[in-house]
Amino acid sequence: MTGLAAHRLGFFRSHASVGFTFIRHYTKLSVKDINPNMRRLEYAVRGPIVQLANELEKGLLSGEKKAFDSIIRCNIGDCQFAGQTPISFIRQVIAVASNTRLMDSPIIPDDAKERALRFLRSVGGSVGSYSQSTGVEIVREDVARYIELRDGIPSSTEDIFLTCGASEAVKFILELVATTREGTQRAGVMIPIPQYPLYSATLSEYNNYQIGYYLDEDKGWSLGTEELNQRLEESKKHCDPRVIVVINPGNPTGQVLTKENIEAVLRFAHKNNLMVVADEVYQHNIYVSDRQFHSFKKVLHDLGGDIANEVQLASLMSASKGFMGECGFRGGYCELVNFDPEVRRELYKCLSARLCPPVLGQLAMNVIVNPPKPGEPSYETFTSEKAKVLSDLAKKAKLVETLFNELPGYKCQPVMGAMYAFPRIELPAKAKEAAERANMPPDTFYVTKLLKSTGICVVPGSGFVQKPGTSHFR
Amino acid sequence: MTGLAAHRLGFFRSHASVGFTFIRHYTKLSVKDINPNMRRLEYAVRGPIVQLANELEKGLLSGEKKAFDSIIRCNIGDCQFAGQTPISFIRQVIAVASNTRLMDSPIIPDDAKERALRFLRSVGGSVGSYSQSTGVEIVREDVARYIELRDGIPSSTEDIFLTCGASEAVKFILELVATTREGTQRAGVMIPIPQYPLYSATLSEYNNYQIGYYLDEDKGWSLGTEELNQRLEESKKHCDPRVIVVINPGNPTGQVLTKENIEAVLRFAHKNNLMVVADEVYQHNIYVSDRQFHSFKKVLHDLGGDIANEVQLASLMSASKGFMGECGFRGGYCELVNFDPEVRRELYKCLSARLCPPVLGQLAMNVIVNPPKPGEPSYETFTSEKAKVLSDLAKKAKLVETLFNELPGYKCQPVMGAMYAFPRIELPAKAKEAAERANMPPDTFYVTKLLKSTGICVVPGSGFVQKPGTSHFR
């Protein structure tokens, strides 16, 4: 201990010993003292409307009488919660990998056992071990093969890291570009409006500047470069624009982008020095015959030249959507394209502090990107289960779209993909006035009424942001 | 579109159309442009020494001849990777919850099936659904009962949230106190030295100021309030001290704090207006008969008066350590004591943006806090498996401590708990000179040599920080 420090210490202690402690009060952390970025964060998909649904449900369970018997939760893209059956093969592999005594059970097919064994060998024999921070090597390899098969162009294991759901990848990428140095402009991130509120929440968390660009509702929620240019230019007085986020197929809007539209976005990103974050978690969810899924990576590659070699792209995928809907497993991956290897190394270093993604989520992702092959025992079942889920989702998409467009006051754009409809509602003047009296946006007023009178829980459009003066819900 | 914006847009386009694009180059994000907090982050447990181990292992697998056949990874507390058998009951519950067709299998005992059913009922029928952001209600309830049984004082479900490993709780709590407003002092966080590098990494990530306090090696790594006072006072010119982190049982140092020592820390926290983060993930890992685990919550309660009602405490627990060692499941919980309900609400709001912790990690945690009861079919097996793991760990702790103390140049403090020894090494002058020539700290030089000549991978003391002039490894 230095003499000076010892002196200070003595001084400090004598304060206490002569009773000066009464001037010090223990003050609890209050809301005004917490990290302001966290205070600003909002996440509508699990916001106040869901709290109200929870309260109503508790009331029902404790015997209260209402006009409905249960809450129907349409607030979140959680297919299994809504009754979708899990894909058998995924669950068989998970079960036998978790409890290897099942290697002797006839309930588990042989190919599921082989998958589990292959995975176990690569994680030191137990799913209870940590994996590498970037994810289990063979899963990363299988992801790369899946992408190669999808796009017909090479993919490198080095560029792929596994995540705790796609949301973790969003957080890491948006954290990476955040400028925290004083005296530098905030990093600007372009996001679609309406948007998936994970993006606005994460931008708040890392103090990035949100540059919203409107999707064109009357053109089926398409994405116009004129709008992109305009919003980008306007933003430059507030921030240093660094990233554009595109969600394709769209959430909450359900559109599927054409190849030409994606090309235009990539040219725009190249011209304006932006990294592209392509949220492609709904890549299996396409419901119309005149649209197909084009990955940003493939379209970028096909543009050729400087653009193909330069534009930095982070493409996100999840185990939670598609035909599998395994939200609870928190599986996901991110592929980096054209990233500086040193930056990639820094990012992977940061992954290491959270140790690893959930190992069974990685195993679920492994089965998704490397499903049973023709000739294997589970091939037929897997293929027919997958087809059934996707055709059911397609039927529901059509049904929802048609129904809404038959109702007066509703207008719903085509639901081409993803898992949502985002219908526009025209509320009567009286309803708008009542909403104003209740101090709520009209759509929040509407969905609150809907929940209270029918038990159906949807998310107001204001949670996703929408053009001023319009009202929607998802 | 406003006229002004349209004008800007036109201006912008004409630039491009007359070929001005050549003056714009697409510049990839470089290391100097990334978030400086991420750049500063270091995580030694998975740092350069582990990279070297990975390279050596690749060499061995590709047929290179070395003085050893395999890499022995002692760098991380991963018991199952080191050969520990998982607890059967945990895995049986996980397997049947994942694949409900196993409800008919005789391999799974009835009480495991009942646990799985109870859990499934509370998550809408499938482990593939999202749970509540704070975690599955019945797991939070079971955690509260576990704490009540442990401490003999009440615990409220409201104060408990489930996490993706304890590391996620660390991140959320240290993010909560971070001061990001310009013109305000950085939040100071006191952490033990040597420390678990997750703490220093997270402090970098959120730009908090690290106040290291030294544990007293010669007194069995105990924690002295004189040292705490001194470091706190010194720090005040650099930061606004807000939190003290204590790891008990200690990582990497293996000490178990006495009740008196914990009382002193709590009084210190109260006097100095600090929140306490108690990292209690090794609460099941006590190996000496003259020490027992005292929870910070219980000791706080027993102090009574203002201290008991005021000091804010966040206590962390994990599924990864103890007798279960289920690292890969990423299960964990955090209990908040004396937090302002509004602050708690803000924190829970932020949890919602990452949707939910891995559902099977929550189920693993559920079994840990609510194990089979006497009379249930799995009680005997569970109890004997748990006892076996803990007695094996105790034997290893004693063995390691004794062995090191018999070797010349090594000195190892008693390993009372946790899973690590942190022996001190006295290197000969020549070795120190060689280290200096190799531009490495002496301990890094030593562990690199050790790895290259024996295949044993340990972490240098410098990764955990240590008193200047001393060398250790974990």
XYZ file of N, CA and C in Angstrom, chain A residues 1-2 5 8-9 12 16 21 24-39 41 43 46 76-78 80-81 86 91-92 94-95 97-99 101-102 105 107-108 123-124 126-133 164 172 175-176 178 180-182 196 198 201 205 226 229-230 233-234 237 242 269-275 309-312 320-321 325-330 338 340 342-343 346-347 349-350 352-360, chain B residues 1-2 5 8-9 12-13 16 21 24-39 41 43 46 76-78 80-81 86 91-92 94-95 97-99 101-102 105 107-108 123-124 126-133 164 172 175-176 178 180-182 196 198 201 205 226 229-230 233-234 237 242 269-275 309-312 320-321 325-330 338 340 342-343 346 349-350 352-360:
660
model
N 0.849 -1.201 0.000
C 0.000 0.000 0.000
C 0.885 1.252 0.000
N 0.617 2.207 -0.798
C 1.430 3.419 -0.808
C 1.079 4.253 0.425
N -1.998 6.348 -0.195
C -3.240 5.576 -0.179
C -3.615 5.205 1.254
N -5.120 8.128 2.869
C -6.500 8.309 2.414
C -7.445 7.358 3.115
N -6.951 6.135 3.207
C -7.746 5.094 3.827
C -8.041 5.445 5.281
N -10.541 8.155 5.482
C -11.853 7.638 5.153
C -12.471 6.908 6.343
N -15.911 7.466 9.187
C -16.933 6.497 9.589
C -16.961 6.375 11.105
N -21.118 8.734 8.997
C -21.874 7.933 8.035
C -23.295 8.451 7.844
N -24.139 9.997 4.618
C -24.171 9.175 3.407
C -25.432 8.332 3.430
N -26.239 8.430 2.422
C -27.386 7.544 2.326
C -27.154 6.584 1.184
N -27.573 5.369 1.376
C -27.493 4.414 0.281
C -28.626 4.742 -0.676
N -28.289 5.047 -1.912
C -29.304 5.417 -2.888
C -29.425 4.305 -3.912
N -30.600 3.757 -4.007
C -30.789 2.698 -5.004
C -30.727 3.276 -6.407
N -30.286 2.431 -7.306
C -30.278 2.798 -8.713
C -31.715 3.116 -9.124
N -31.916 4.299 -9.709
C -33.262 4.642 -10.154
C -33.280 4.694 -11.678
N -34.483 4.730 -12.210
C -34.602 4.682 -13.669
C -33.816 5.804 -14.331
N -33.762 6.966 -13.679
C -33.045 8.082 -14.308
C -31.536 7.858 -14.357
N -31.048 6.914 -13.561
C -29.601 6.672 -13.543
C -29.151 5.494 -14.397
N -30.089 4.771 -14.978
C -29.638 3.612 -15.752
C -29.165 4.062 -17.125
N -28.488 3.164 -17.780
C -28.001 3.382 -19.137
C -29.134 3.921 -20.028
N -28.997 5.158 -20.506
C -30.117 5.746 -21.271
C -30.431 4.978 -22.559
N -29.436 4.284 -23.105
C -29.707 3.480 -24.303
C -30.717 2.376 -23.988
N -30.595 1.806 -22.796
C -31.517 0.738 -22.418
C -32.902 1.301 -22.121
N -32.922 2.505 -21.602
C -34.203 3.120 -21.303
C -34.997 3.393 -22.577
N -34.842 1.791 -25.349
C -35.169 0.573 -26.100
C -36.656 0.209 -25.973
N -39.627 -2.723 -27.528
C -39.795 -3.942 -28.315
C -41.268 -4.345 -28.328
N -43.340 -7.758 -27.837
C -43.595 -8.230 -26.477
C -43.938 -7.059 -25.550
N -46.693 -12.984 -32.200
C -45.311 -13.383 -32.443
C -45.289 -14.554 -33.407
N -44.220 -14.620 -34.228
C -44.101 -15.695 -35.213
C -43.628 -16.966 -34.551
N -44.539 -17.626 -33.843
C -44.172 -18.815 -33.073
C -45.124 -19.937 -33.492
N -45.029 -23.248 -33.517
C -45.323 -24.410 -32.687
C -46.281 -24.035 -31.572
N -46.157 -22.808 -31.073
C -47.101 -22.347 -30.062
C -48.510 -22.319 -30.654
N -43.737 -30.225 -34.622
C -42.306 -30.186 -34.969
C -41.969 -31.271 -36.000
N -36.300 -33.624 -33.926
C -36.493 -33.980 -32.518
C -35.880 -35.339 -32.176
N -35.875 -36.243 -33.143
C -35.250 -37.553 -32.889
C -33.747 -37.396 -32.696
N -32.150 -34.677 -31.739
C -31.934 -33.962 -30.465
C -32.056 -34.929 -29.286
N -33.098 -35.759 -29.312
C -33.353 -36.656 -28.176
C -32.210 -37.646 -27.991
N -29.123 -37.474 -29.115
C -27.863 -36.801 -28.769
C -27.858 -36.399 -27.294
N -29.036 -36.066 -26.747
C -29.125 -35.664 -25.338
C -29.025 -36.863 -24.413
N -29.624 -37.971 -24.835
C -29.640 -39.155 -23.980
C -29.154 -40.338 -24.813
N -28.400 -43.214 -24.224
C -28.954 -44.555 -23.990
C -30.004 -44.900 -25.039
N -30.558 -43.883 -25.683
C -31.559 -44.116 -26.727
C -30.953 -44.685 -28.007
N -32.708 -47.629 -28.716
C -34.168 -47.610 -28.794
C -34.651 -47.733 -30.242
N -37.393 -46.654 -31.263
C -38.222 -45.479 -31.606
C -37.419 -44.482 -32.450
N -36.086 -44.489 -32.271
C -35.246 -43.537 -33.018
C -34.699 -44.224 -34.280
N -18.115 -32.706 -30.761
C -18.188 -31.842 -29.568
C -17.595 -32.546 -28.349
N -16.708 -33.500 -28.581
C -16.034 -34.161 -27.468
C -16.903 -35.177 -26.751
N -20.230 -34.997 -25.764
C -21.422 -34.609 -25.000
C -21.967 -33.252 -25.450
N -23.294 -33.175 -25.568
C -23.920 -31.883 -25.895
C -23.900 -30.942 -24.695
N -23.389 -31.430 -23.550
C -23.241 -30.585 -22.369
C -21.906 -29.853 -22.324
N -21.043 -30.072 -23.326
C -19.784 -29.323 -23.386
C -19.993 -28.001 -24.110
N -19.105 -27.050 -23.826
C -19.060 -25.841 -24.648
C -18.601 -26.217 -26.049
N -19.096 -25.507 -27.056
C -18.512 -25.660 -28.393
C -17.540 -24.511 -28.620
N -16.889 -24.500 -29.775
C -16.130 -23.304 -30.155
C -17.078 -22.099 -30.154
N -16.523 -20.920 -29.932
C -17.362 -19.716 -29.851
C -18.106 -19.450 -31.156
N -27.094 -17.499 -31.207
C -28.244 -17.806 -30.359
C -29.465 -17.134 -30.995
N -24.669 -8.375 -32.670
C -23.222 -8.289 -32.851
C -22.843 -7.386 -34.035
N -23.585 -3.774 -33.160
C -22.635 -3.328 -32.134
C -21.276 -3.031 -32.784
N -20.913 -3.846 -33.754
C -19.610 -3.700 -34.427
C -19.457 -2.337 -35.096
N -21.114 0.415 -34.290
C -21.448 1.546 -33.419
C -20.212 2.418 -33.188
N -18.509 4.820 -30.724
C -18.651 5.247 -29.335
C -17.637 6.314 -28.979
N -16.786 6.645 -29.941
C -15.825 7.699 -29.659
C -16.532 9.042 -29.565
N -16.129 9.833 -28.593
C -16.704 11.175 -28.528
C -16.190 11.999 -29.713
N -39.123 -4.806 -38.372
C -39.187 -5.756 -37.270
C -38.525 -5.068 -36.071
N -36.974 -5.631 -33.468
C -35.639 -5.979 -32.992
C -34.617 -4.955 -33.488
N -34.887 -1.649 -31.582
C -34.437 -1.903 -30.205
C -32.909 -1.968 -30.149
N -30.043 0.323 -28.302
C -29.093 -0.260 -27.355
C -27.666 0.200 -27.645
N -35.454 5.357 -55.114
C -35.649 6.804 -54.970
C -35.838 7.152 -53.492
N -32.476 6.779 -51.648
C -31.597 7.930 -51.873
C -32.021 9.129 -51.040
N -33.326 9.359 -51.045
C -33.833 10.531 -50.340
C -33.558 10.439 -48.831
N -29.799 10.818 -48.002
C -29.302 12.199 -48.068
C -29.770 13.016 -46.869
N -31.048 12.846 -46.522
C -31.577 13.585 -45.366
C -30.827 13.244 -44.077
N -27.026 14.821 -42.216
C -26.721 15.881 -41.248
C -26.748 15.359 -39.797
N -23.813 3.903 -42.411
C -22.866 2.797 -42.563
C -23.490 1.475 -42.961
N -26.008 0.366 -52.164
C -25.073 0.158 -51.041
C -23.643 0.414 -51.496
N -23.323 -0.049 -52.700
C -21.965 0.124 -53.209
C -21.651 1.595 -53.415
N -22.595 2.280 -54.033
C -22.385 3.695 -54.326
C -22.219 4.502 -53.045
N -22.921 4.094 -52.013
C -22.959 4.901 -50.792
C -22.166 4.301 -49.638
N -21.335 3.319 -49.986
C -20.396 2.810 -48.986
C -21.084 2.196 -47.770
N -22.118 1.424 -48.014
C -22.866 0.822 -46.912
C -22.623 -0.679 -46.837
N -22.576 -1.185 -45.620
C -22.627 -2.631 -45.399
C -24.089 -3.054 -45.515
N -17.018 -7.866 -55.494
C -15.841 -8.079 -54.656
C -15.770 -7.146 -53.458
N -16.618 -6.140 -53.440
C -16.447 -5.111 -52.414
C -17.571 -5.037 -51.392
N -18.812 -5.129 -51.845
C -19.909 -4.853 -50.908
C -19.897 -5.872 -49.761
N -19.803 -5.363 -48.547
C -19.818 -6.232 -47.370
C -21.251 -6.609 -47.047
N -35.721 -20.731 -36.242
C -37.029 -20.435 -35.647
C -38.158 -20.320 -36.656
N -37.837 -20.126 -37.924
C -38.884 -19.854 -38.908
C -38.929 -20.998 -39.921
N -39.644 -23.982 -37.500
C -40.262 -23.208 -36.418
C -39.737 -23.559 -35.039
N -38.434 -23.873 -34.943
C -37.868 -24.286 -33.648
C -37.351 -23.072 -32.878
N -38.250 -22.158 -32.530
C -37.869 -20.902 -31.867
C -37.123 -21.147 -30.554
N -37.624 -22.111 -29.771
C -37.094 -22.315 -28.423
C -35.653 -22.787 -28.382
N -35.176 -23.333 -29.513
C -33.804 -23.847 -29.533
C -32.762 -22.753 -29.708
N -33.189 -21.595 -30.145
C -32.301 -20.448 -30.347
C -31.113 -20.825 -31.239
N -17.210 -10.656 -48.038
C -16.344 -9.492 -48.307
C -15.921 -8.723 -47.057
N -13.335 -7.634 -44.194
C -11.905 -7.574 -43.912
C -11.591 -8.678 -42.881
N -9.368 -9.033 -40.723
C -9.041 -8.520 -39.389
C -10.298 -8.138 -38.617
N -11.266 -7.574 -39.323
C -12.528 -7.203 -38.677
C -13.267 -8.466 -38.249
N -11.775 -9.719 -35.110
C -12.231 -8.939 -33.945
C -13.641 -9.371 -33.526
N -14.485 -9.558 -34.510
C -15.866 -9.975 -34.225
C -15.864 -11.343 -33.550
N -13.504 -12.683 -31.876
C -12.960 -12.511 -30.519
C -14.087 -12.116 -29.551
N -14.946 -11.204 -30.008
C -16.040 -10.767 -29.131
C -17.046 -11.887 -28.892
N -16.307 -14.813 -28.358
C -15.753 -15.752 -27.385
C -16.145 -15.400 -25.957
N -16.436 -14.126 -25.684
C -16.777 -13.751 -24.304
C -18.154 -14.273 -23.888
N -19.002 -14.625 -24.842
C -20.286 -15.231 -24.454
C -20.186 -16.762 -24.569
N -18.941 -17.255 -24.687
C -18.609 -18.676 -24.713
C -19.108 -19.393 -25.962
N -20.387 -19.762 -26.040
C -20.849 -20.422 -27.269
C -22.363 -20.339 -27.375
N -22.891 -20.524 -28.598
C -24.343 -20.585 -28.744
C -24.845 -21.904 -28.146
N -26.139 -21.994 -27.820
C -26.671 -23.239 -27.252
C -26.346 -24.411 -28.172
N -25.775 -25.470 -27.608
C -25.276 -26.561 -28.445
C -26.423 -27.295 -29.151
N -27.551 -27.465 -28.481
C -28.667 -28.151 -29.157
C -29.305 -27.267 -30.232
N -43.207 13.003 -50.982
C -41.816 13.524 -50.990
C -41.855 15.053 -50.919
N -41.083 15.638 -50.092
C -41.072 17.102 -50.026
C -40.320 17.635 -51.235
N -36.613 17.635 -50.567
C -36.020 16.292 -50.633
C -35.898 15.829 -52.086
N -32.988 17.475 -53.619
C -31.743 16.820 -53.180
C -31.505 15.541 -53.943
N -32.586 14.797 -54.066
C -32.508 13.519 -54.737
C -32.049 13.715 -56.174
N -28.472 14.575 -56.341
C -27.679 13.385 -56.071
C -27.573 12.504 -57.307
N -28.709 12.325 -57.956
C -28.721 11.461 -59.136
C -27.901 12.046 -60.263
N -24.400 11.128 -60.141
C -24.091 9.777 -60.602
C -24.124 9.731 -62.126
N -19.374 9.195 -60.006
C -19.194 8.065 -59.092
C -17.727 7.671 -58.949
N -16.013 8.317 -55.729
C -16.405 7.583 -54.536
C -15.833 6.188 -54.604
N -15.101 5.777 -53.626
C -14.636 4.403 -53.579
C -15.360 3.701 -52.459
N -15.679 2.450 -52.679
C -16.273 1.653 -51.608
C -15.152 1.275 -50.651
N -15.263 1.675 -49.400
C -14.224 1.379 -48.425
C -14.760 0.363 -47.437
N -14.092 -0.760 -47.356
C -14.542 -1.765 -46.404
C -14.284 -1.289 -44.979
N -15.112 -1.746 -44.102
C -14.928 -1.479 -42.682
C -13.573 -2.045 -42.270
N -12.746 -1.212 -41.662
C -11.444 -1.704 -41.216
C -11.414 -1.706 -39.698
N -10.396 -2.366 -39.161
C -10.333 -2.510 -37.709
C -10.358 -1.152 -37.014
N -9.734 -0.164 -37.639
C -9.698 1.141 -36.971
C -11.069 1.822 -36.923
N -12.007 1.334 -37.737
C -13.337 1.953 -37.757
C -14.377 1.228 -36.921
N -14.015 0.088 -36.371
C -15.043 -0.628 -35.613
C -15.183 -0.029 -34.219
N -16.252 -0.396 -33.588
C -16.556 0.019 -32.217
C -15.322 -0.202 -31.325
N -14.733 0.886 -30.811
C -13.493 0.721 -30.035
C -13.681 -0.126 -28.777
N -14.894 -0.154 -28.240
C -15.134 -1.005 -27.064
C -14.924 -2.475 -27.422
N -15.338 -2.839 -28.635
C -15.182 -4.230 -29.056
C -13.721 -4.544 -29.323
N -13.027 -3.547 -29.823
C -11.610 -3.768 -30.115
C -10.815 -4.025 -28.853
N -11.873 -5.311 -26.115
C -12.293 -6.521 -25.390
C -11.283 -7.665 -25.564
N -10.496 -11.794 -24.090
C -11.054 -12.914 -23.331
C -10.066 -14.070 -23.329
N -10.276 -18.034 -23.943
C -10.321 -18.525 -25.314
C -9.380 -17.713 -26.205
N -10.504 -24.363 -19.721
C -11.879 -23.916 -19.494
C -12.573 -24.894 -18.563
N -13.486 -24.377 -17.744
C -14.205 -25.223 -16.794
C -15.316 -25.980 -17.487
N -14.936 -27.033 -18.214
C -15.897 -27.788 -19.014
C -15.747 -29.253 -18.626
N -17.709 -31.922 -18.692
C -18.113 -33.031 -19.553
C -17.101 -33.229 -20.673
N -16.516 -32.154 -21.135
C -15.459 -32.278 -22.145
C -14.295 -33.064 -21.552
N -22.733 -36.985 -17.761
C -23.890 -36.153 -17.402
C -24.794 -36.872 -16.401
N -30.782 -35.544 -18.494
C -30.825 -35.901 -19.908
C -32.087 -36.669 -20.289
N -32.623 -37.442 -19.340
C -33.869 -38.156 -19.627
C -35.019 -37.176 -19.797
N -34.779 -34.011 -20.670
C -34.545 -33.267 -21.916
C -34.981 -34.105 -23.126
N -34.601 -35.374 -23.133
C -34.891 -36.224 -24.290
C -36.392 -36.387 -24.507
N -38.841 -34.523 -23.348
C -39.493 -33.245 -23.658
C -39.261 -32.877 -25.122
N -38.098 -33.267 -25.667
C -37.787 -32.955 -27.067
C -38.548 -33.858 -28.020
N -38.666 -35.129 -27.638
C -39.336 -36.084 -28.518
C -40.400 -36.805 -27.709
N -42.676 -38.728 -28.358
C -42.975 -40.138 -28.642
C -42.303 -41.040 -27.609
N -41.283 -40.538 -26.946
C -40.589 -41.331 -25.924
C -41.418 -41.488 -24.645
N -41.646 -44.912 -24.034
C -40.432 -45.733 -23.968
C -40.116 -46.149 -22.536
N -37.251 -46.844 -21.512
C -35.920 -46.345 -21.152
C -36.022 -45.102 -20.263
N -37.108 -44.343 -20.414
C -37.272 -43.101 -19.643
C -38.116 -43.389 -18.396
N -45.235 -24.403 -21.488
C -44.664 -23.697 -22.658
C -45.538 -23.926 -23.890
N -46.814 -24.211 -23.669
C -47.740 -24.348 -24.792
C -47.578 -25.657 -25.536
N -44.738 -27.374 -26.545
C -43.542 -27.715 -27.314
C -42.324 -26.926 -26.840
N -41.177 -27.603 -26.721
C -39.935 -26.909 -26.375
C -39.412 -26.091 -27.554
N -40.106 -26.174 -28.695
C -39.743 -25.363 -29.864
C -40.422 -24.002 -29.876
N -41.255 -23.717 -28.867
C -41.872 -22.391 -28.771
C -40.961 -21.437 -28.014
N -41.154 -20.145 -28.266
C -40.511 -19.143 -27.417
C -41.120 -19.236 -26.022
N -40.319 -18.948 -25.001
C -40.892 -18.778 -23.672
C -41.051 -17.289 -23.413
N -41.576 -16.951 -22.239
C -41.533 -15.547 -21.820
C -40.072 -15.085 -21.789
N -39.850 -13.787 -21.979
C -38.474 -13.272 -22.035
C -37.726 -13.511 -20.734
N -29.217 -16.979 -20.700
C -28.436 -17.861 -21.570
C -27.049 -18.009 -20.915
N -26.076 -8.129 -18.965
C -27.219 -7.241 -18.771
C -27.025 -6.315 -17.570
N -24.363 -3.741 -18.351
C -24.888 -2.803 -19.350
C -25.847 -1.808 -18.693
N -26.603 -2.295 -17.752
C -27.599 -1.460 -17.071
C -26.966 -0.267 -16.369
N -24.031 1.089 -17.109
C -23.104 1.859 -17.944
C -23.628 3.276 -18.149
N -23.656 6.270 -20.534
C -23.287 6.579 -21.914
C -23.512 8.046 -22.240
N -24.043 8.786 -21.261
C -24.227 10.216 -21.509
C -22.878 10.918 -21.545
N -22.745 11.815 -22.511
C -21.508 12.593 -22.534
C -21.478 13.523 -21.321
N -12.187 -13.528 -13.276
C -12.658 -14.302 -14.422
C -12.804 -13.322 -15.589
N -14.372 -12.841 -18.187
C -15.663 -12.368 -18.665
C -15.940 -10.960 -18.148
N -13.835 -8.329 -19.958
C -14.338 -8.252 -21.344
C -15.642 -7.453 -21.390
N -16.674 -3.893 -23.154
C -17.779 -3.816 -24.112
C -18.706 -2.645 -23.792
N -9.582 -3.454 3.736
C -8.603 -2.370 3.629
C -8.235 -2.155 2.150
N -11.209 -0.529 0.327
C -11.280 0.914 0.588
C -10.246 1.682 -0.216
N -9.040 1.138 -0.209
C -7.947 1.829 -0.893
C -8.203 1.947 -2.394
N -11.088 4.411 -3.186
C -10.722 5.825 -3.076
C -9.859 6.253 -4.255
N -8.901 5.413 -4.607
C -8.036 5.739 -5.752
C -8.830 5.921 -7.047
N -11.083 9.420 -8.834
C -10.726 10.489 -9.781
C -10.970 10.083 -11.230
N -19.889 2.216 -8.912
C -21.304 1.845 -8.785
C -21.543 0.388 -8.429
N -20.184 -2.179 0.727
C -21.061 -1.788 -0.387
C -22.100 -0.777 0.081
N -22.633 -1.009 1.271
C -23.653 -0.106 1.797
C -23.074 1.276 2.037
N -21.907 1.297 2.673
C -21.291 2.581 3.001
C -20.952 3.371 1.742
N -20.598 2.643 0.699
C -20.101 3.320 -0.495
C -21.086 3.306 -1.650
N -22.318 2.962 -1.343
C -23.374 3.101 -2.332
C -23.152 2.230 -3.571
N -22.748 1.002 -3.352
C -22.457 0.113 -4.479
C -23.510 -0.996 -4.593
N -23.830 -1.348 -5.809
C -24.603 -2.553 -6.070
C -23.640 -3.736 -5.983
N -32.267 -3.958 3.903
C -33.351 -3.445 3.072
C -32.881 -2.608 1.896
N -31.607 -2.257 1.913
C -31.166 -1.287 0.907
C -30.190 -1.831 -0.123
N -29.214 -2.611 0.321
C -28.142 -2.985 -0.622
C -28.715 -3.788 -1.793
N -28.483 -3.292 -2.989
C -28.958 -3.984 -4.184
C -27.990 -5.105 -4.529
N -23.973 -24.654 -15.818
C -22.721 -25.138 -16.422
C -21.732 -25.709 -15.419
N -21.895 -25.395 -14.144
C -20.886 -25.786 -13.160
C -21.510 -26.783 -12.173
N -22.591 -29.583 -14.684
C -21.640 -29.266 -15.762
C -22.257 -29.222 -17.147
N -23.517 -28.742 -17.231
C -24.199 -28.724 -18.527
C -23.938 -27.414 -19.274
N -22.667 -27.160 -19.591
C -22.269 -25.896 -20.233
C -23.014 -25.640 -21.539
N -23.141 -26.691 -22.347
C -23.676 -26.527 -23.704
C -25.129 -26.106 -23.747
N -25.852 -26.310 -22.631
C -27.277 -25.964 -22.609
C -27.527 -24.478 -22.405
N -26.495 -23.782 -21.919
C -26.593 -22.339 -21.679
C -27.788 -21.997 -20.787
N -33.632 -6.167 -3.605
C -33.684 -4.724 -3.306
C -33.590 -3.823 -4.527
N -35.083 -1.390 -7.354
C -36.231 -0.537 -7.627
C -37.103 -1.242 -8.685
N -39.113 -0.232 -10.830
C -39.084 0.417 -12.157
C -37.830 0.040 -12.931
N -36.709 -0.054 -12.210
C -35.456 -0.451 -12.847
C -35.568 -1.901 -13.317
N -37.467 -1.997 -16.470
C -36.648 -1.584 -17.625
C -35.725 -2.722 -18.072
N -37.698 -5.355 -19.809
C -38.041 -4.868 -21.150
C -36.892 -5.158 -22.108
N -35.658 -4.901 -21.639
C -34.498 -5.135 -22.505
C -34.300 -6.624 -22.790
N -36.562 -8.598 -23.393
C -37.540 -9.038 -24.383
C -37.009 -8.937 -25.814
N -36.037 -8.040 -26.050
C -35.534 -7.891 -27.418
C -34.691 -9.085 -27.854
N -34.202 -9.873 -26.920
C -33.489 -11.085 -27.330
C -34.422 -12.305 -27.265
N -35.722 -12.009 -27.139
C -36.813 -12.981 -27.145
C -36.826 -13.890 -25.923
N -35.975 -14.919 -25.876
C -35.990 -15.758 -24.670
C -34.701 -16.555 -24.574
N -34.362 -17.036 -23.349
C -33.206 -17.914 -23.219
C -33.547 -19.271 -23.860
N -32.519 -20.072 -24.193
C -32.781 -21.384 -24.803
C -33.727 -22.192 -23.913
N -34.789 -22.711 -24.487
C -35.834 -23.347 -23.686
C -35.307 -24.626 -23.012
N -34.469 -25.396 -23.705
C -33.941 -26.603 -23.060
C -32.920 -26.265 -21.970
